[in-house]
Coordinates of N, CA and C in Angstrom, one line a residue:
X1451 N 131.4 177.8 -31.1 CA 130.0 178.2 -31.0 C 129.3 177.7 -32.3
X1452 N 128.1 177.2 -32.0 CA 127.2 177.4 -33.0 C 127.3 177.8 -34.6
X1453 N 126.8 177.6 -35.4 CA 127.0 178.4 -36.4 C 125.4 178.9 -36.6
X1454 N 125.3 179.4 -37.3 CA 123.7 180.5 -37.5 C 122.9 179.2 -38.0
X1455 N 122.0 179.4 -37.6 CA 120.7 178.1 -38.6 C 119.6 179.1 -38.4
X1456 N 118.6 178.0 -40.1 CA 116.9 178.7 -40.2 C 116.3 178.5 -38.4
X1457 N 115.7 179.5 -38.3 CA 114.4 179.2 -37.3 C 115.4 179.4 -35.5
X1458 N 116.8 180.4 -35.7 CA 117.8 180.4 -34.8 C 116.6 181.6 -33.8
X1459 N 116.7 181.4 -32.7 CA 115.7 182.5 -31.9 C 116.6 183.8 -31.4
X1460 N 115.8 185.1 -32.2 CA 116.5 186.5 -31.9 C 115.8 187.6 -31.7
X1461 N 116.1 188.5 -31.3 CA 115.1 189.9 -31.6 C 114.1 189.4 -29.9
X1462 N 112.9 189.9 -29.7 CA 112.3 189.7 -28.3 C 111.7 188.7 -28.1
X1463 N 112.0 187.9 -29.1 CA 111.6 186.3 -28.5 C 113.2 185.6 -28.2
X1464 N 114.4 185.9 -28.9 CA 115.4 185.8 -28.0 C 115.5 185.9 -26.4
X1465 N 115.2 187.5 -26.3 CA 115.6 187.9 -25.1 C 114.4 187.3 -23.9
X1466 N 113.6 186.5 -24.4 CA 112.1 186.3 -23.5 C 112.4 184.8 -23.3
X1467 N 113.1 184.4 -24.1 CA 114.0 182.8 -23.7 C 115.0 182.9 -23.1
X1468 N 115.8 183.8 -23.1 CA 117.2 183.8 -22.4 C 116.7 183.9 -20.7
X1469 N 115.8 184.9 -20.4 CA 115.2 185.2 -19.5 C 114.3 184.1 -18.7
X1470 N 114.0 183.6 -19.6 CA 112.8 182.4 -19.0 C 113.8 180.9 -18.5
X1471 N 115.1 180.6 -19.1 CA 116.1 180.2 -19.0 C 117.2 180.3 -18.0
X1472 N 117.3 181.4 -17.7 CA 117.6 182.2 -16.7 C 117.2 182.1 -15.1
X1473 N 115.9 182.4 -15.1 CA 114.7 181.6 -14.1 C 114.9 180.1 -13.9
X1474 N 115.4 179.5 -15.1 CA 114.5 177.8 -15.0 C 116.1 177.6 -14.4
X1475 N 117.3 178.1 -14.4 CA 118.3 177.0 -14.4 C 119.5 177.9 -13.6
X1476 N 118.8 179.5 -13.1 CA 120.3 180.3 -12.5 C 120.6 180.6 -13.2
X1477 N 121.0 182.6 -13.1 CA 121.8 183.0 -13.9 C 123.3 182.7 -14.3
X1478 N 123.7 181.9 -14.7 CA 124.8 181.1 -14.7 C 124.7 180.3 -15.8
X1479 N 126.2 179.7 -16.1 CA 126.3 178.9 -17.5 C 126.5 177.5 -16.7
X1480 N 125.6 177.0 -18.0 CA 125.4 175.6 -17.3 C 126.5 174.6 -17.3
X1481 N 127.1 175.0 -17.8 CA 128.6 173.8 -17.5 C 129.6 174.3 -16.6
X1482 N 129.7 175.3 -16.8 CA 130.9 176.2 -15.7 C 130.4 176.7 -14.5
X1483 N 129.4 177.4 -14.4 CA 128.4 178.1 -13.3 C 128.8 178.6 -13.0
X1484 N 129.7 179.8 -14.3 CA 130.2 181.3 -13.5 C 128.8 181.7 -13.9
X1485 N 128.8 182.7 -13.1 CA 127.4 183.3 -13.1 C 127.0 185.1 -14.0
X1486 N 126.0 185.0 -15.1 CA 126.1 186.1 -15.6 C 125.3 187.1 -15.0
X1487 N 126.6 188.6 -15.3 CA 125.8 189.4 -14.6 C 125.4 190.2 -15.4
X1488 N 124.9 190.3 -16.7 CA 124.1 190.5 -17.5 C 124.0 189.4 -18.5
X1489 N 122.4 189.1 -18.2 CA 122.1 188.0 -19.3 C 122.1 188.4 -20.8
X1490 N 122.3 189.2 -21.5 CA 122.6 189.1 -22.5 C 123.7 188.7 -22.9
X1491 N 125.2 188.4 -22.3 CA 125.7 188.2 -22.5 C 126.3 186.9 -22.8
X1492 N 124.7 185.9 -22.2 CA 124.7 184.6 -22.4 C 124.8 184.0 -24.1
X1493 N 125.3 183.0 -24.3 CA 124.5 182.5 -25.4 C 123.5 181.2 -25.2
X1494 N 123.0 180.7 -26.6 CA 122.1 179.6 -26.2 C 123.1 178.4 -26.9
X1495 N 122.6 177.6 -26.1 CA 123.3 175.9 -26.1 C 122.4 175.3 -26.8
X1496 N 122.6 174.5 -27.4 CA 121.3 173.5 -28.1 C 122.4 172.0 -26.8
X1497 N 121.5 171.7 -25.7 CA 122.1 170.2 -24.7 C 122.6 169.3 -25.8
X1498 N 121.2 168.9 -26.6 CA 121.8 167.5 -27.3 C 122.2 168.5 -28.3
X1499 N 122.8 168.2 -29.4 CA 123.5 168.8 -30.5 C 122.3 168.9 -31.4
X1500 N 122.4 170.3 -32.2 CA 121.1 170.6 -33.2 C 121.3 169.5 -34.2
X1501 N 122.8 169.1 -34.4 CA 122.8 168.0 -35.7 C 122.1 166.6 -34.9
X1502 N 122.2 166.5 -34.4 CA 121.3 164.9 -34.1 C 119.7 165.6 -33.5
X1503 N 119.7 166.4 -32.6 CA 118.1 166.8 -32.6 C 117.8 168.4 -33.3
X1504 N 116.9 168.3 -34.2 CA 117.0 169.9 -34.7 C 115.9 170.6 -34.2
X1505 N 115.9 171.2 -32.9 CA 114.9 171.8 -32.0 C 115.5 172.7 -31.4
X1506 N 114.8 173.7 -31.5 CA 114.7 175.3 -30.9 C 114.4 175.2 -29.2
X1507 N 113.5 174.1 -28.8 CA 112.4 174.3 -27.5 C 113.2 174.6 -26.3
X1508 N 112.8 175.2 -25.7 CA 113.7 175.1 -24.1 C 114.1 174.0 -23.6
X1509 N 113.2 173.1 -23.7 CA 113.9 172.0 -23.1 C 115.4 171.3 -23.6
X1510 N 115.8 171.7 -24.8 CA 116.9 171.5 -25.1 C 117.5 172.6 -25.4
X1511 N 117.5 173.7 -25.1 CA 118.3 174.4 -24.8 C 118.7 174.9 -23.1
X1512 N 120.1 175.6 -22.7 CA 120.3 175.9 -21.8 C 121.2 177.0 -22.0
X1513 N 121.1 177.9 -21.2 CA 122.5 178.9 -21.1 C 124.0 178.6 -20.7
X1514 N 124.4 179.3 -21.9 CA 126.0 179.0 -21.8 C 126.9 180.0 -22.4
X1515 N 128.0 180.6 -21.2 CA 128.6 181.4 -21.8 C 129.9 180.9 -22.7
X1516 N 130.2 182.1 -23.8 CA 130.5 181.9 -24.7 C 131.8 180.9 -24.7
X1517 N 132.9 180.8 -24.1 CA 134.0 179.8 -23.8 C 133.6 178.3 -23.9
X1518 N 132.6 178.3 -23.1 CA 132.0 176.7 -23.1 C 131.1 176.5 -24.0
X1519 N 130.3 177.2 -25.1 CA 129.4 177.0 -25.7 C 130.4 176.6 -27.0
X1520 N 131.5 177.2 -27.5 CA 132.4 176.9 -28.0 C 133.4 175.8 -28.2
X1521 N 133.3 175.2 -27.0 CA 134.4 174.2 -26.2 C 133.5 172.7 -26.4
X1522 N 132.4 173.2 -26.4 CA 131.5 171.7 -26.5 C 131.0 171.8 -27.7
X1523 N 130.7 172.6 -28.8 CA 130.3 172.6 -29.7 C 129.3 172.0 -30.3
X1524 N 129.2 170.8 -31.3 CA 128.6 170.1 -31.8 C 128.7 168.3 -31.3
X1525 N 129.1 168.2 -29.8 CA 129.3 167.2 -29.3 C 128.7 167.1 -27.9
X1526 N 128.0 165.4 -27.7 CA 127.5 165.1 -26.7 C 127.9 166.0 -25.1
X1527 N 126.6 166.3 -24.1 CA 127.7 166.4 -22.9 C 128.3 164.9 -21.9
X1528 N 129.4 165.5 -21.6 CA 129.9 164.1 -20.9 C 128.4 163.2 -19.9
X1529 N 128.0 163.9 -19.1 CA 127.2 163.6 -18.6 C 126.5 162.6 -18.9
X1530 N 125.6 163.2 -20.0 CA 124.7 162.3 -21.0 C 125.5 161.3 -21.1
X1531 N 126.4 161.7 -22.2 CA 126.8 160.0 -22.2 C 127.4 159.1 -21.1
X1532 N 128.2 159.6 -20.2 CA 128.0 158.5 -18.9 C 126.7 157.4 -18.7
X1533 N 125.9 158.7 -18.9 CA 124.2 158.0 -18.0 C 124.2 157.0 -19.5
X1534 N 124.1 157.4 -20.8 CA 124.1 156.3 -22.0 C 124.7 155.5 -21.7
X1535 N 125.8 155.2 -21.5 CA 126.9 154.3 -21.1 C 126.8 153.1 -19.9
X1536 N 126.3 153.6 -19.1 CA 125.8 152.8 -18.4 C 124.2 152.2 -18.6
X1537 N 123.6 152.5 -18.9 CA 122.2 151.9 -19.3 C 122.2 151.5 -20.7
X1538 N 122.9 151.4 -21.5 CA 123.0 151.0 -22.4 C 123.9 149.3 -23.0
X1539 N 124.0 148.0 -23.0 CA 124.7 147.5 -22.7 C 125.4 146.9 -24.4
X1540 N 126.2 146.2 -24.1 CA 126.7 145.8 -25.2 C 125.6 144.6 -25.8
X1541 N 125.4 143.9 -25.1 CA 124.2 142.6 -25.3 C 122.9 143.0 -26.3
X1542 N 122.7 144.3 -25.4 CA 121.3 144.8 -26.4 C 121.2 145.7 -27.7
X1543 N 122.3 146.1 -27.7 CA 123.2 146.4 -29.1 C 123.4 145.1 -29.9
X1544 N 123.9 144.3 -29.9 CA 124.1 143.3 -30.6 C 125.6 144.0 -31.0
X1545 N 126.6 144.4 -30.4 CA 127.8 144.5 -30.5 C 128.8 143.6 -30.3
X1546 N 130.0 143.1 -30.7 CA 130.4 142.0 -30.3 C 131.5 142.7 -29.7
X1547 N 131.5 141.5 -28.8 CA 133.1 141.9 -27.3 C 134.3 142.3 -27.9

C-alpha cells in the first residue's frame, strides 16, 4: 500500500470521495472486482503512480481493496502499459533495435 503523503484525503472529504468513486466505477475494487460491502473498507489507488503524477483528483484515483492496492503498489497498471506499448514505437523514440 501506499505510504502516507502531504495533501493524502481524510476525515469527510475522504469519505465524500470514496463514495463519489463508488458511484463513478461500482462498489467494487478496480482490479479484482470483488465487490465492497462496506465502502469504507476500500482504499484509495493513486491509477498512475503518485511518484510519476502527484495528484489527489478523482480522475486518478480509483477504489481498491487493500490486497491489490498493495500488490500494485508504486507501479504502472498492466493495462496502461499494453495500450503504451503499442502506440508507442521504437522509431519515434529514437531507440535502437
Amino acid at each position: 500500500m501506499s505510504r502516507h503523503r502531504a495533501g493524502c484525503v481524510k476525515g469527510e472529504r475522504g469519505r465524500a470521495l470514496r463514495y463519489r468513486l463508488a458511484r463513478r466505477d461500482g462498489r467494487q475494487c478496480f482490479y479484482c472486482r470483488t465487490p465492497f460491502p462496506d465502502i469504507t473498507r476500500a482504499t484509495l489507488d493513486h491509477y498512475l503512480p503518485y511518484s510519476w503524477w502527484a495528484t489527489n483528483r478523482p480522475f486518478n484515483l480509483v477504489l481498491a481493496c487493500e490486497p491489490c492496492n498493495t500488490r500494485k503498489g508504486d507501479t504502472f497498471p498492466l493495462g496502461l502499459l499494453l495500450v503504451l506499448r503499442t502506440a508507442v514505437h521504437r522509431d519515434a523514440l529514437g531507440v535502437a533495435a
